[in-house]
C-alpha positions as YAML, in Angstrom:
chain: A
units: angstrom
residues:
- id: 1
  name: ASP
  ca: [0.00, 0.00, 0.00]
- id: 2
  name: TRP
  ca: [1.68, 3.17, -1.24]
- id: 3
  name: ALA
  ca: [-0.13, 5.37, 1.27]
- id: 4
  name: GLU
  ca: [2.00, 3.85, 4.03]
- id: 5
  name: ILE
  ca: [5.27, 4.40, 2.14]
- id: 6
  name: VAL
  ca: [4.94, 7.87, 0.59]
- id: 7
  name: GLU
  ca: [6.22, 10.81, 2.62]
- id: 8
  name: VAL
  ca: [4.59, 14.23, 2.17]
- id: 9
  name: ARG
  ca: [7.23, 16.95, 2.40]
- id: 10
  name: ASP
  ca: [6.98, 20.73, 2.57]
- id: 11
  name: GLY
  ca: [8.44, 22.99, -0.07]
- id: 12
  name: VAL
  ca: [8.67, 26.74, -0.56]
- id: 13
  name: ALA
  ca: [9.00, 28.53, -3.90]
- id: 14
  name: ILE
  ca: [12.11, 30.73, -4.20]
- id: 15
  name: GLU
  ca: [12.13, 34.20, -5.75]
- id: 16
  name: ARG
  ca: [14.92, 33.93, -8.31]
- id: 17
  name: ASP
  ca: [15.78, 37.66, -8.21]
- id: 18
  name: THR
  ca: [16.28, 37.79, -4.43]
- id: 19
  name: ASN
  ca: [17.01, 34.13, -3.62]
- id: 20
  name: THR
  ca: [14.48, 34.34, -0.79]
- id: 21
  name: ALA
  ca: [11.29, 32.45, -0.05]
- id: 22
  name: ALA
  ca: [8.40, 33.65, -2.20]
- id: 23
  name: ASP
  ca: [5.49, 35.06, -0.24]
- id: 24
  name: ARG
  ca: [2.59, 32.57, 0.12]
- id: 25
  name: LYS
  ca: [4.18, 29.98, -2.17]
- id: 26
  name: LYS
  ca: [4.30, 26.95, 0.10]
- id: 27
  name: PHE
  ca: [3.67, 23.61, -1.59]
- id: 28
  name: ASP
  ca: [3.78, 19.93, -0.69]
- id: 29
  name: TYR
  ca: [5.38, 17.12, -2.63]
- id: 30
  name: GLU
  ca: [5.55, 13.39, -2.20]
- id: 31
  name: ALA
  ca: [8.71, 11.31, -1.93]
- id: 32
  name: ILE
  ca: [9.58, 7.69, -1.31]
- id: 33
  name: PRO
  ca: [11.96, 7.18, 1.65]
- id: 34
  name: GLY
  ca: [15.53, 6.13, 0.87]
- id: 35
  name: GLY
  ca: [16.07, 2.40, 0.95]
- id: 36
  name: THR
  ca: [12.59, 1.58, -0.33]
- id: 37
  name: GLY
  ca: [12.76, -1.38, -2.70]
- id: 38
  name: PHE
  ca: [10.76, -1.95, -5.85]
- id: 39
  name: ASP
  ca: [10.33, -5.05, -7.95]
- id: 40
  name: VAL
  ca: [10.55, -4.14, -11.62]
- id: 41
  name: GLU
  ca: [10.01, -6.39, -14.60]
- id: 42
  name: ILE
  ca: [11.25, -5.20, -17.98]
- id: 43
  name: SER
  ca: [10.21, -6.91, -21.22]
- id: 44
  name: ILE
  ca: [12.28, -6.30, -24.34]
- id: 45
  name: GLU
  ca: [11.33, -7.73, -27.70]
- id: 46
  name: ASN
  ca: [13.46, -8.29, -30.81]
- id: 47
  name: ALA
  ca: [16.53, -6.46, -29.51]
- id: 48
  name: SER
  ca: [19.93, -7.11, -31.02]
- id: 49
  name: SER
  ca: [22.88, -7.98, -28.81]
- id: 50
  name: GLU
  ca: [24.18, -4.42, -29.18]
- id: 51
  name: GLU
  ca: [20.80, -2.94, -28.29]
- id: 52
  name: LEU
  ca: [20.67, -5.08, -25.16]
- id: 53
  name: GLY
  ca: [24.14, -3.79, -24.32]
- id: 54
  name: LEU
  ca: [22.95, -0.20, -24.62]
- id: 55
  name: ILE
  ca: [19.95, -0.92, -22.40]
- id: 56
  name: PHE
  ca: [22.09, -2.60, -19.73]
- id: 57
  name: LEU
  ca: [24.73, 0.13, -19.93]
- id: 58
  name: THR
  ca: [22.05, 2.78, -19.45]
- id: 59
  name: LEU
  ca: [20.36, 0.97, -16.56]
- id: 60
  name: ASN
  ca: [23.73, 0.42, -14.88]
- id: 61
  name: GLN
  ca: [24.06, 4.21, -14.63]
- id: 62
  name: PHE
  ca: [21.66, 4.03, -11.69]
- id: 63
  name: LYS
  ca: [24.38, 2.16, -9.81]
- id: 64
  name: ASN
  ca: [26.83, 4.98, -10.53]
- id: 65
  name: GLY
  ca: [24.41, 7.79, -9.70]
- id: 66
  name: GLY
  ca: [24.47, 8.93, -13.32]
- id: 67
  name: LEU
  ca: [20.70, 8.68, -13.70]
- id: 68
  name: THR
  ca: [17.93, 9.85, -11.46]
- id: 69
  name: LEU
  ca: [14.21, 9.22, -11.52]
- id: 70
  name: GLY
  ca: [11.33, 11.60, -10.85]
- id: 71
  name: GLY
  ca: [11.32, 15.22, -9.78]
- id: 72
  name: LYS
  ca: [13.41, 17.33, -7.39]
- id: 73
  name: THR
  ca: [16.56, 15.50, -8.46]
- id: 74
  name: THR
  ca: [18.73, 18.60, -8.01]
- id: 75
  name: GLY
  ca: [17.60, 18.56, -4.38]
- id: 76
  name: GLY
  ca: [19.01, 15.07, -3.90]
- id: 77
  name: LEU
  ca: [15.96, 12.98, -4.71]
- id: 78
  name: GLY
  ca: [15.61, 10.36, -7.39]
- id: 79
  name: ARG
  ca: [18.79, 8.40, -6.80]
- id: 80
  name: GLY
  ca: [18.47, 4.65, -6.97]
- id: 81
  name: GLU
  ca: [20.31, 1.43, -7.38]
- id: 82
  name: ILE
  ca: [19.59, -1.60, -9.49]
- id: 83
  name: GLU
  ca: [20.11, -5.06, -8.12]
- id: 84
  name: TRP
  ca: [19.83, -7.59, -10.92]
- id: 85
  name: THR
  ca: [18.21, -10.75, -9.58]
- id: 86
  name: SER
  ca: [17.28, -12.78, -12.63]
- id: 87
  name: LEU
  ca: [16.81, -12.64, -16.36]
- id: 88
  name: GLU
  ca: [14.82, -14.92, -18.61]
- id: 89
  name: GLU
  ca: [15.76, -15.01, -22.28]
- id: 90
  name: ILE
  ca: [13.53, -16.41, -24.99]
- id: 91
  name: THR
  ca: [15.19, -16.77, -28.37]
- id: 92
  name: ARG
  ca: [14.58, -18.66, -31.56]
- id: 93
  name: ASP
  ca: [16.88, -21.39, -30.17]
- id: 94
  name: ASN
  ca: [14.78, -22.05, -27.06]
- id: 95
  name: LEU
  ca: [11.33, -21.01, -28.26]
- id: 96
  name: ILE
  ca: [9.93, -24.55, -28.43]
- id: 97
  name: ASP
  ca: [11.13, -25.30, -24.89]
- id: 98
  name: TYR
  ca: [9.55, -22.03, -23.73]
- id: 99
  name: LEU
  ca: [6.24, -22.84, -25.40]
- id: 100
  name: VAL
  ca: [6.21, -26.32, -23.82]
- id: 101
  name: THR
  ca: [7.42, -25.40, -20.32]
- id: 102
  name: GLY
  ca: [6.64, -21.69, -20.04]
- id: 103
  name: VAL
  ca: [10.24, -21.04, -18.98]
- id: 104
  name: GLY
  ca: [13.00, -19.47, -21.06]
- id: 105
  name: LYS
  ca: [16.73, -19.63, -20.46]
- id: 106
  name: LYS
  ca: [17.34, -18.30, -16.95]
- id: 107
  name: TYR
  ca: [20.32, -16.27, -15.82]
- id: 108
  name: GLU
  ca: [20.97, -15.63, -12.13]
- id: 109
  name: GLY
  ca: [23.93, -14.72, -9.94]
- id: 110
  name: ALA
  ca: [27.32, -14.88, -11.63]
- id: 111
  name: SER
  ca: [25.87, -16.09, -14.95]
- id: 112
  name: LEU
  ca: [23.56, -13.04, -14.99]
- id: 113
  name: GLU
  ca: [26.41, -10.63, -14.25]
- id: 114
  name: GLY
  ca: [28.45, -12.30, -17.01]
- id: 115
  name: TYR
  ca: [25.55, -12.04, -19.46]
- id: 116
  name: ILE
  ca: [25.10, -8.33, -18.73]
- id: 117
  name: ALA
  ca: [28.85, -7.67, -18.97]
- id: 118
  name: GLU
  ca: [29.00, -9.55, -22.31]
- id: 119
  name: LYS
  ca: [26.14, -7.49, -23.77]
- id: 120
  name: ILE
  ca: [27.68, -4.20, -22.58]
- id: 121
  name: SER
  ca: [31.08, -5.20, -23.99]
- id: 122
  name: SER
  ca: [29.50, -6.15, -27.33]
- id: 123
  name: PHE
  ca: [27.77, -2.76, -27.52]
- id: 124
  name: VAL
  ca: [30.96, -0.83, -26.64]
- id: 125
  name: GLU
  ca: [32.97, -2.78, -29.24]
- id: 126
  name: GLU
  ca: [30.34, -2.08, -31.92]
- id: 127
  name: VAL
  ca: [30.38, 1.65, -31.12]
- id: 128
  name: ARG
  ca: [34.19, 1.73, -31.30]
- id: 129
  name: ARG
  ca: [34.18, -0.16, -34.62]
- id: 130
  name: SER
  ca: [31.70, 2.27, -36.12]
- id: 131
  name: GLN
  ca: [33.73, 5.26, -34.90]
- id: 132
  name: ASN
  ca: [36.90, 3.89, -36.52]
- id: 133
  name: ALA
  ca: [35.21, 3.06, -39.82]
...
């Protein structure tokens, strides 16, 4: 239940000319407390190996603080971290197995980290090749 998680915080508009609080410009905004976890499922269809690399490289920027999410990010909000737990891949090679069992090729733990690193490396190599061409 989000109502139990969301914090309502006070804000005050700032007069840009004087850098002081604007008269009668109080507002409230909602924020999620630090450390709150979310389960996220991402589905990607028909992506090439390089495209997967770009997606993983971009999502990994959350780990480095290079990407933020939501509003008030200049005030320190919106930072997050991704913890990869599992990945299920369905390809032409394992499609029949997936249709029979409902399960694709699973990656977890070290095999998942290796898969992500391989896709990122493939993307970086492709970009470098195209720059040198």
